[in-house]
Short mmCIF file of C-alpha atoms in Angstrom, two decimals:
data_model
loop_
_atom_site.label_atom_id
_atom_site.label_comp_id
_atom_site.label_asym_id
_atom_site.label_seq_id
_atom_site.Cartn_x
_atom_site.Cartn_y
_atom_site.Cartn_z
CA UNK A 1 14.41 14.18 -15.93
CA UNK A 2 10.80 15.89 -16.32
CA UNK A 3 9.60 12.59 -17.91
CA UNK A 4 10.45 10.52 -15.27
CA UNK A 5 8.93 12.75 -12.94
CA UNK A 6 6.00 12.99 -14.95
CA UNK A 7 5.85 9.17 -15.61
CA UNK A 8 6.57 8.68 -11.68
CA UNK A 9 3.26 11.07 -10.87
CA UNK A 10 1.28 9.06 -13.43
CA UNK A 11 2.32 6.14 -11.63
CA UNK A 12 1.18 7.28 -8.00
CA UNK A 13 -1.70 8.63 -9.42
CA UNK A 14 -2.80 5.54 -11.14
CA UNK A 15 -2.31 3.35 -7.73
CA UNK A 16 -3.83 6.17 -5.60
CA UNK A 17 -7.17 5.72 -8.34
CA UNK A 18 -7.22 1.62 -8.58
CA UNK A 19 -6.64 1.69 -4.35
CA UNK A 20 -9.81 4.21 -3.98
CA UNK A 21 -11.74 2.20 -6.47
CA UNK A 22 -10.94 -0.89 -4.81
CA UNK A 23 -14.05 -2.64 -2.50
CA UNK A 24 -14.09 -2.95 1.13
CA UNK A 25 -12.58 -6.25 2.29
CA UNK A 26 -14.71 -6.72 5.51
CA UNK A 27 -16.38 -9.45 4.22
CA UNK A 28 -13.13 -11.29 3.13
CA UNK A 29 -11.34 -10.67 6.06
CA UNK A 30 -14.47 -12.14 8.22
CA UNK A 31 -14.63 -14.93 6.18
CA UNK A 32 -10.85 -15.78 6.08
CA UNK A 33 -10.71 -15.70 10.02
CA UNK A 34 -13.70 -17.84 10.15
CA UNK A 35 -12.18 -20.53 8.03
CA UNK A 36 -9.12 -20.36 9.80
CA UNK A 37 -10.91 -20.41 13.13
CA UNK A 38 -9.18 -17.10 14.22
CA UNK A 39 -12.53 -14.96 15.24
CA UNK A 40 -12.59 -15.68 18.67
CA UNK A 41 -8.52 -14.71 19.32
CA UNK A 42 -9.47 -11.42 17.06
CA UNK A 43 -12.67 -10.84 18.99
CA UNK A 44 -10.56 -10.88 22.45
CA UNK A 45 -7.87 -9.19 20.94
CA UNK A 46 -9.76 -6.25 19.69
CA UNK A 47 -10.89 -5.90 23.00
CA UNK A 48 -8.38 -6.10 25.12
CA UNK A 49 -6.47 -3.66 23.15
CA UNK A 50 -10.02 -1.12 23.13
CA UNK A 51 -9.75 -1.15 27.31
CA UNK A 52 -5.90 -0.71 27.46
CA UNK A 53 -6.73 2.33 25.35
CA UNK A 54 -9.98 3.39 27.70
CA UNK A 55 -7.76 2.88 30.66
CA UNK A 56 -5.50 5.77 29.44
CA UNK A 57 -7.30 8.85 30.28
CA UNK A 58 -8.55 7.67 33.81
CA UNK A 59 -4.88 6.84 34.23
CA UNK A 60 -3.66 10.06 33.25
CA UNK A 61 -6.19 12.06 36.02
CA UNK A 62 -3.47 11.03 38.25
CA UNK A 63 -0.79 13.41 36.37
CA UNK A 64 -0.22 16.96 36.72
CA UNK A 65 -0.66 17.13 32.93
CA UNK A 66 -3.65 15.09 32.77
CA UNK A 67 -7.19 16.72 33.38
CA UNK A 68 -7.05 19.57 36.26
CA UNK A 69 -10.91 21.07 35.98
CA UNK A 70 -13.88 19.29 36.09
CA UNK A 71 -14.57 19.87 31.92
CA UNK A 72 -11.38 17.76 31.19
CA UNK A 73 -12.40 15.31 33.86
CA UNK A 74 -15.85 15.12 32.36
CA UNK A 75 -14.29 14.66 29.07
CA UNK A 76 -11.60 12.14 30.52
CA UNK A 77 -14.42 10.28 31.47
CA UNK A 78 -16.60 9.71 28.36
CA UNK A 79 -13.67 8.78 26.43
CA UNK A 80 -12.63 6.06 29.10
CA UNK A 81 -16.08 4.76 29.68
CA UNK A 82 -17.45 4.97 26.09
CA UNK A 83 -13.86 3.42 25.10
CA UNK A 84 -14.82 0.25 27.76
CA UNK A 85 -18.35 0.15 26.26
CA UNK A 86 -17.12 -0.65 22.50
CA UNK A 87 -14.54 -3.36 23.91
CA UNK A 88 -17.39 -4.92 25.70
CA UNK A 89 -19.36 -4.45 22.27
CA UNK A 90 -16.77 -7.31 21.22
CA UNK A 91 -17.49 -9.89 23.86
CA UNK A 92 -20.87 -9.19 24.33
CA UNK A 93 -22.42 -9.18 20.56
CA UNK A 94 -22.03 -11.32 17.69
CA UNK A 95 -19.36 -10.46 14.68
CA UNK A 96 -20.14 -7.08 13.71
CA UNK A 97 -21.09 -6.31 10.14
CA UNK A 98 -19.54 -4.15 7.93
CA UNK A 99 -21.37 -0.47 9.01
CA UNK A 100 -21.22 -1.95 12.95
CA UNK A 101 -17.40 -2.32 11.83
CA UNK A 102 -17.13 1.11 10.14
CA UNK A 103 -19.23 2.55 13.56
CA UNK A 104 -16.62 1.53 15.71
CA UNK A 105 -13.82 3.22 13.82
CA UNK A 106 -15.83 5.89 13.90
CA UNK A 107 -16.43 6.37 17.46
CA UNK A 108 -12.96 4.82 18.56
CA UNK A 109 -11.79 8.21 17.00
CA UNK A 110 -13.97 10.42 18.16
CA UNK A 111 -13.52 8.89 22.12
CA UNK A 112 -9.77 8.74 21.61
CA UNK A 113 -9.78 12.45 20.75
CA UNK A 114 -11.65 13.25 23.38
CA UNK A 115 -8.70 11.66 25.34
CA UNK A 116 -6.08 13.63 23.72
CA UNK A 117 -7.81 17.25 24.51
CA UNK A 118 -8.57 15.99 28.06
CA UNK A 119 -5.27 16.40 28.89
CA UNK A 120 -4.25 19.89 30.16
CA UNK A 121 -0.93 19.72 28.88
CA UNK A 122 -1.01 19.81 24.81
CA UNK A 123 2.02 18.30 24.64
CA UNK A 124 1.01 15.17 26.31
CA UNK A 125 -2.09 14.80 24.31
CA UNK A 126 -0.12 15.53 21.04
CA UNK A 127 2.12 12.22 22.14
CA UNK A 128 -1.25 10.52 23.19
CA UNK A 129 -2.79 10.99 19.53
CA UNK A 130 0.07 8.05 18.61
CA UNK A 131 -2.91 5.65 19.77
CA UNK A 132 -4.70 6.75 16.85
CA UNK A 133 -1.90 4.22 14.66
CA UNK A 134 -3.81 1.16 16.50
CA UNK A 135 -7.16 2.06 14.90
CA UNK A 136 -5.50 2.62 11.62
CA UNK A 137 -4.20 -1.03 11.67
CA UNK A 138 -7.98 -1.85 11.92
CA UNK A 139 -9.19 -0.33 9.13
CA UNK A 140 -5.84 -1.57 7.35
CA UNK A 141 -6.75 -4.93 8.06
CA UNK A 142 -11.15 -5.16 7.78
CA UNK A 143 -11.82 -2.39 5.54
CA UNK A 144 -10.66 -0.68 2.17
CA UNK A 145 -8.77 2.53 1.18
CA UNK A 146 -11.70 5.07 1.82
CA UNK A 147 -12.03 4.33 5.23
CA UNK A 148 -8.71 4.51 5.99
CA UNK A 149 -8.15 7.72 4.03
CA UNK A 150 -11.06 8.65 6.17
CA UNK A 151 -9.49 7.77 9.41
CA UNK A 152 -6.31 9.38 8.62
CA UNK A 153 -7.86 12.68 7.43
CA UNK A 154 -9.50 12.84 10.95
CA UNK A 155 -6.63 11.96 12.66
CA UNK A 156 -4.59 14.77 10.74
CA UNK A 157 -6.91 17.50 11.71
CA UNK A 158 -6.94 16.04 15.61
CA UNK A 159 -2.85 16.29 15.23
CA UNK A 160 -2.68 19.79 13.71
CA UNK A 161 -4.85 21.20 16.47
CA UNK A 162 -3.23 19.67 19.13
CA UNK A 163 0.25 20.78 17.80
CA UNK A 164 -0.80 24.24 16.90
CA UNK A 165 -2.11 24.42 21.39
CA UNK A 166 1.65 22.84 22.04
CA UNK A 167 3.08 25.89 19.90
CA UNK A 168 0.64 28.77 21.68
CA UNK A 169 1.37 27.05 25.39
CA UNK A 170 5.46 27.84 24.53
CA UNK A 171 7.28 25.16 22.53
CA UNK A 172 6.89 25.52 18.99
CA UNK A 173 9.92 23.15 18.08
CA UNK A 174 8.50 20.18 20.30
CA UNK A 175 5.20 20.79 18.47
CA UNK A 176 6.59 20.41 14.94
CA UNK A 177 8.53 17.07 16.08
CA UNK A 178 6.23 15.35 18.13
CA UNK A 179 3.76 16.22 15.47
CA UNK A 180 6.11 14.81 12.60
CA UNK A 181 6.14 11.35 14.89
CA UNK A 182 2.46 10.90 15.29
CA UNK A 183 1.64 11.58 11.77
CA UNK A 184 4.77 9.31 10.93
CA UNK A 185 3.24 6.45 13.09
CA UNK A 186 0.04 7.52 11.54
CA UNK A 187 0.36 6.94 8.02
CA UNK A 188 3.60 4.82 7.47
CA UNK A 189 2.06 2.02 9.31
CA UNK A 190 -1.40 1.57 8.07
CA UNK A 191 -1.09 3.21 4.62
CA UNK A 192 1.89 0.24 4.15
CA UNK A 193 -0.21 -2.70 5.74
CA UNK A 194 -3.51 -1.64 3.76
CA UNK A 195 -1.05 -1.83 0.14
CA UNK A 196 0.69 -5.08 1.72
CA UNK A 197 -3.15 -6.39 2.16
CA UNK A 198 -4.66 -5.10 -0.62
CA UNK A 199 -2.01 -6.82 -3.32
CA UNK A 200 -2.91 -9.88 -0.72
CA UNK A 201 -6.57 -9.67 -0.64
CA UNK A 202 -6.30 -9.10 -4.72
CA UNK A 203 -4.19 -12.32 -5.69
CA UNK A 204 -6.42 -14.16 -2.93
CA UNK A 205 -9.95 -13.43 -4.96
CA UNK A 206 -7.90 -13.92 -8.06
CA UNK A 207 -6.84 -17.28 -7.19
CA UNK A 208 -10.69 -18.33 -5.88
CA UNK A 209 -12.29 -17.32 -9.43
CA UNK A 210 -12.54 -19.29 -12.38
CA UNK A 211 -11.07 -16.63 -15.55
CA UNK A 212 -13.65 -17.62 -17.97
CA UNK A 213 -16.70 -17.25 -16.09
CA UNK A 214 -16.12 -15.37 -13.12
CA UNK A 215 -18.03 -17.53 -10.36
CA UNK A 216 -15.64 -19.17 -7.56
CA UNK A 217 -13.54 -22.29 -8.82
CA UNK A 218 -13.22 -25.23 -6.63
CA UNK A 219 -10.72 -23.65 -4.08
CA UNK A 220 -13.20 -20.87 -4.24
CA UNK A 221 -15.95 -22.95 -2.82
CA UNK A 222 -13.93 -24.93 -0.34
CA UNK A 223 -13.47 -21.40 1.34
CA UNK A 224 -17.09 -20.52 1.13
CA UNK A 225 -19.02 -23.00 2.17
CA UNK A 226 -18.05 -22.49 5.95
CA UNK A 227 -20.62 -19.52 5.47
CA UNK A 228 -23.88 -21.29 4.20
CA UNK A 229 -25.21 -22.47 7.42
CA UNK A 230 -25.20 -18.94 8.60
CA UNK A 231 -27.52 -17.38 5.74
CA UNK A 232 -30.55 -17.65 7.10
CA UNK A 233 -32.65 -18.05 10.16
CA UNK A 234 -33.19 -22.17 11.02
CA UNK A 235 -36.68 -23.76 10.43
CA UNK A 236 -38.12 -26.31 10.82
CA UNK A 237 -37.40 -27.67 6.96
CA UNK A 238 -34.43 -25.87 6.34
CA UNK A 239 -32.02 -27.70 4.35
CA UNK A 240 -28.30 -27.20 2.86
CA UNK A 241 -28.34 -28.31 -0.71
CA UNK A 242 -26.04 -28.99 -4.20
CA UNK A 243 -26.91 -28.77 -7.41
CA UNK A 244 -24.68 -30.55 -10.01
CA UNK A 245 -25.26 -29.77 -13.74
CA UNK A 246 -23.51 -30.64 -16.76
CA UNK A 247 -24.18 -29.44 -19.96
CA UNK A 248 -25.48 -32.12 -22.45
CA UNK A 249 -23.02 -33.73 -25.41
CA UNK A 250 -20.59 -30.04 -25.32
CA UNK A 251 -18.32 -31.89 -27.06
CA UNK A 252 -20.19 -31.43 -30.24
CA UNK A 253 -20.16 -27.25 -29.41
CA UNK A 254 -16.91 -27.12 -29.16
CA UNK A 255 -16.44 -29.83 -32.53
CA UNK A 256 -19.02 -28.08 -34.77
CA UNK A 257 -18.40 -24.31 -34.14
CA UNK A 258 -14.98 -23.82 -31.79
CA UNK A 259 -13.95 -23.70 -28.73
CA UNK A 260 -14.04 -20.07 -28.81
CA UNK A 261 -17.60 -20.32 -29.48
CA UNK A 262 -17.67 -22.93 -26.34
CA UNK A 263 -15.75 -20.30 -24.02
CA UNK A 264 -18.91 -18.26 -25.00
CA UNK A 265 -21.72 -21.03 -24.10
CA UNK A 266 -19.89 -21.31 -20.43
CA UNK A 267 -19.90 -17.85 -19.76
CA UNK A 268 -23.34 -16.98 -20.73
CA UNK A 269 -24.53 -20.59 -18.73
CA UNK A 270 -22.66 -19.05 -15.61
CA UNK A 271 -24.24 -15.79 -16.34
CA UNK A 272 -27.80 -17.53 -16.61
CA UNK A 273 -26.91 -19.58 -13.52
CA UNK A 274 -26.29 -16.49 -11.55
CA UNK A 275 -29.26 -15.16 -11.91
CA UNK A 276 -31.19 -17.78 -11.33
CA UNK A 277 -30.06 -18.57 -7.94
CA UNK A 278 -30.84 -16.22 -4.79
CA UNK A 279 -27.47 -13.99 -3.39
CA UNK A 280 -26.66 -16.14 -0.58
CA UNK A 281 -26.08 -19.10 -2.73
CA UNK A 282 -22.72 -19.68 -3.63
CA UNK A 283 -22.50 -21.03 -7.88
CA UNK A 284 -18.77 -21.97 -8.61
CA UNK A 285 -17.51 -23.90 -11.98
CA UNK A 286 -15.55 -26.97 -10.94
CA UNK A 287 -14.20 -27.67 -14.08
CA UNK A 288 -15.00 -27.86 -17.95
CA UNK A 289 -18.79 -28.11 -18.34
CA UNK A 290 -19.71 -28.73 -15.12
CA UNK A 291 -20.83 -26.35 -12.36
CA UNK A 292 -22.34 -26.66 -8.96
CA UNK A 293 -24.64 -24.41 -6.42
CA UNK A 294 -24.52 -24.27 -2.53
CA UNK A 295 -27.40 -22.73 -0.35
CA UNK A 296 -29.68 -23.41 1.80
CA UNK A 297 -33.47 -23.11 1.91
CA UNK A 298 -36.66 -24.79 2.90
CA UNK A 299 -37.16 -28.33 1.44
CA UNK A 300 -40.16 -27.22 -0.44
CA UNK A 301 -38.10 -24.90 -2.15
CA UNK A 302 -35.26 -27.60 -3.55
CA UNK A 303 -36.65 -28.78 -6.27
CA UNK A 304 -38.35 -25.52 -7.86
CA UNK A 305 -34.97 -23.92 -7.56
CA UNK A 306 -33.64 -27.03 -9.76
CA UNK A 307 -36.11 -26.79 -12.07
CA UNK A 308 -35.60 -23.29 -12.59
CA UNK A 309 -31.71 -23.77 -13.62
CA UNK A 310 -32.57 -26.20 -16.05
CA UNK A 311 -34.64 -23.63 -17.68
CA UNK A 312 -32.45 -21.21 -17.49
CA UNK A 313 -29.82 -22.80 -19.55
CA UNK A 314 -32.25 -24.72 -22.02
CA UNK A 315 -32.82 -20.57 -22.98
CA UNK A 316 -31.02 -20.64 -26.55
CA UNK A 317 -27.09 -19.95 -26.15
CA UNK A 318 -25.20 -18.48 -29.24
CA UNK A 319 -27.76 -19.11 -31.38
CA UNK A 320 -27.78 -23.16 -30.10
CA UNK A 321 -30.25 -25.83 -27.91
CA UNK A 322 -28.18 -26.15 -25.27
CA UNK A 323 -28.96 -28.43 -22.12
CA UNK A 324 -28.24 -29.59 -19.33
CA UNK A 325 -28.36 -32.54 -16.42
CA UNK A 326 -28.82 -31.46 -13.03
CA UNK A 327 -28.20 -33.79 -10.03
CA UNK A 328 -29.55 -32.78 -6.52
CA UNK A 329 -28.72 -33.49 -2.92
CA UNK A 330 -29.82 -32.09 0.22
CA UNK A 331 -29.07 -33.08 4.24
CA UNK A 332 -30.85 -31.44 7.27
CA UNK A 333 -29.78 -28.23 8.07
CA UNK A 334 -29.27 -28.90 11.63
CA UNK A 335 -26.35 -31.35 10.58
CA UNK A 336 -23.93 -28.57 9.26
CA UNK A 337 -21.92 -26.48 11.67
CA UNK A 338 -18.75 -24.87 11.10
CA UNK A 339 -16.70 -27.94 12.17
CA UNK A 340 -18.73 -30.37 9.75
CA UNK A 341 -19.52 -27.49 6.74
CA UNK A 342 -17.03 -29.21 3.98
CA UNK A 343 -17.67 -32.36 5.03
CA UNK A 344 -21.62 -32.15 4.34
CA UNK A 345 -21.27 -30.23 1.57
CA UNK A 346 -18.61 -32.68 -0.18
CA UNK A 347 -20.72 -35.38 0.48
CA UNK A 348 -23.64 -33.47 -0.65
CA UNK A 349 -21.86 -33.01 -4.04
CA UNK A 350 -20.93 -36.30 -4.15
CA UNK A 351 -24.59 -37.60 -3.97
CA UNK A 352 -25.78 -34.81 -6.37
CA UNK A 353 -22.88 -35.63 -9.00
CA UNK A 354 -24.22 -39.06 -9.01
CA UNK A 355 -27.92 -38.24 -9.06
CA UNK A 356 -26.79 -35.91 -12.38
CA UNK A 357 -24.82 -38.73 -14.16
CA UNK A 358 -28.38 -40.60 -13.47
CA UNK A 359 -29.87 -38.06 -15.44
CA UNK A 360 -27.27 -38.02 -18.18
CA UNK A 361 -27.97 -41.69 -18.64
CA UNK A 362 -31.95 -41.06 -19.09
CA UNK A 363 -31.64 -38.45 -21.93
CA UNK A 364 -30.56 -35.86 -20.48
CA UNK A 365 -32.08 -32.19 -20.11
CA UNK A 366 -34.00 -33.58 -16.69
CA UNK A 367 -33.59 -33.19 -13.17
CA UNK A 368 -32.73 -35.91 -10.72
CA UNK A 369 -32.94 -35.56 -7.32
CA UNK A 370 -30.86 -38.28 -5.03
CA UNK A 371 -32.60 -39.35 -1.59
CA UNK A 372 -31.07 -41.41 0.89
CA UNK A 373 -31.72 -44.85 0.29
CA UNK A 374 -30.61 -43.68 -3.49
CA UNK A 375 -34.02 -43.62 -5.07
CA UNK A 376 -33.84 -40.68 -7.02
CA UNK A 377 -37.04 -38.96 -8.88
CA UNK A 378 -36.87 -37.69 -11.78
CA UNK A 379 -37.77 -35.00 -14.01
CA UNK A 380 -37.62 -34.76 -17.36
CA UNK A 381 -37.97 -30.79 -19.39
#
């Protein structure tokens, strides 16, 4: 019986660690909307749910045991209009980031206990302080276990205190139970729904990422690209581009020394091609030797960027020459939008996997870059 127990607390304990190590999934979440074109109802949602919460404490001034003095009116007040202010933060503003996310939990919080100790009876604030359970399913949902842990620890300490003034005022037993109930709706909820998500969020990324090398696979790009038109500001030369290279004759790697020396060359060539690419680029393997980049940049920029990937992997590789031929294609920035995103950029591939297979054909360990009337330059290392 002790070794259960003790095998059941090394258990918890080991979940409780990998869920506080795991990362935030604002990002993912944002993206996974976007794709599915979902922002906008989540945008209105979020709000309308933010003033049905504001509206509480200027509807509760009209109860005996809402505010009776003009410090709990006061109070009232700030929580309803600052409470209106962040739903109108979701119309108004483009889709927050992750601290503008994390800010709003924050202050959501802080407002809605302001509305629970605005009340002059304690008791009705203790069974107001259920709202907090709506803000937990945000942070459930956008962001990782810290915050939430975060949010909950908060909304503990607002509970206790507002139990403890429902004890002193007379009823002791209704503090204890209403108390159990809020911290029931509390915790149960979002602590369940950020597990449910997390295993969710988990096998998603798993199932985007190649195992050998780490970058996105195919699926992994098709759920990315959506994204690149929004890296950076629009110029005047600005351009969405693809890079296609394929590593020269691998074959004879994986003939002469093993394909566990092979597994080797494609990692380190994903590792290279990581770094040689800027953060807002998206690098995925699409399959055996063959990998392709997504960003977007200035024109002038296109070709330099090539250049420097071809380098990159040319670098000696387990103790081997290995090279590589690298197709580009670019279209005008201004064509992609989030409607047309795959389409461009599977075109885009398309052109660049032909401009590569040009390059394969002229030796090899070059650069071609495909134009539109399918004159391609070339450039040989």
């Amino acid at each position: 019986m002790r070794n259960a127990v003790g095998e059941m607390c090394r258990t918890v304990v080991h979940l409780a660690a990998a869920a506080w190590r795991e990362p935030d999934r604002f990002q993912w979440f944002s993206d996974y909307l976007e794709m599915h074109g979902l922002r906008g109802f989540v945008r209105i949602a979020v709000a309308f749910t933010t003033v049905l919460i504001s509206s509480i404490p200027f509807i509760n001034m009209a109860s005996p045991d809402g505010a009776t003095d003009p410090v709990r009116y006061a109070t009232a007040t700030v929580a309803g209009v600052g409470g209106t202010a962040l739903a109108l933060m979701w119309v108004t503003t483009s889709w927050p980031d992750r601290r503008r996310s994390i800010a709003f939990v924050a202050a959501a919080d802080v407002l809605i206990a302001l509305g629970t100790v605005s009340d002059s009876a304690p008791l009705a604030g203790l069974a107001g302080a259920t709202v907090f359970a709506v803000i937990g399913g945000y942070c459930a949902f956008f962001h990782g276990t810290r915050v939430l842990v975060t949010h909950v620890a908060a909304v503990v300490l607002v509970t206790l205190a507002l139990a403890v003034m429902t004890a002193l005022a007379g009823d002791p037993a209704m503090a204890v139970s209403k108390g159990i109930v809020v911290l029931l709706a509390n915790m149960v909820i979002p602590v369940t729904s950020q597990i449910l998500l997390g295993m969710l969020s988990s096998d998603s990324v798993e199932s985007r990422l190649d195992p050998l090398t780490q970058l996105p696979n195919r699926r992994g790009l098709e759920q990315a690209v959506s994204s690149v038109g929004r890296y950076r500001p629009r110029v005047s030369d600005d351009v969405v581009v693809a890079i296609v290279l394929d590593l020269d004759a691998f074959k004879r790697v994986n003939d002469a020394r093993g394909h566990e020396c092979g597994d080797l060359v494609l990692a380190e060539t994903a590792r290279r091609l990581a770094a040689a690419i800027a953060d807002t680029d998206i690098p995925c393997r699409m399959g055996g030797e063959e990998f392709v980049v997504v960003g977007r940049r200035p024109l002038r920029e296109v070709a330099v960027l090539a250049e420097r990937i071809r380098s990159a992997v040319l670098a000696p590789n387990q103790g081997l020459r290995v090279t590589a031929s690298v197709g580009v294609a670019w279209a005008d920035a201004e064509s992609m939008s989030a409607d047309s995103a795959e389409t461009v950029v599977e075109n885009l591939i398309r052109s660049a996997d032909r401009a590569m297979y040009d390059a394969k054909r002229s030796g090899g360990n070059r650069v071609r870059l495909h134009t539109d009337t399918d004159d391609a330059g070339s450039c040989a290392g």
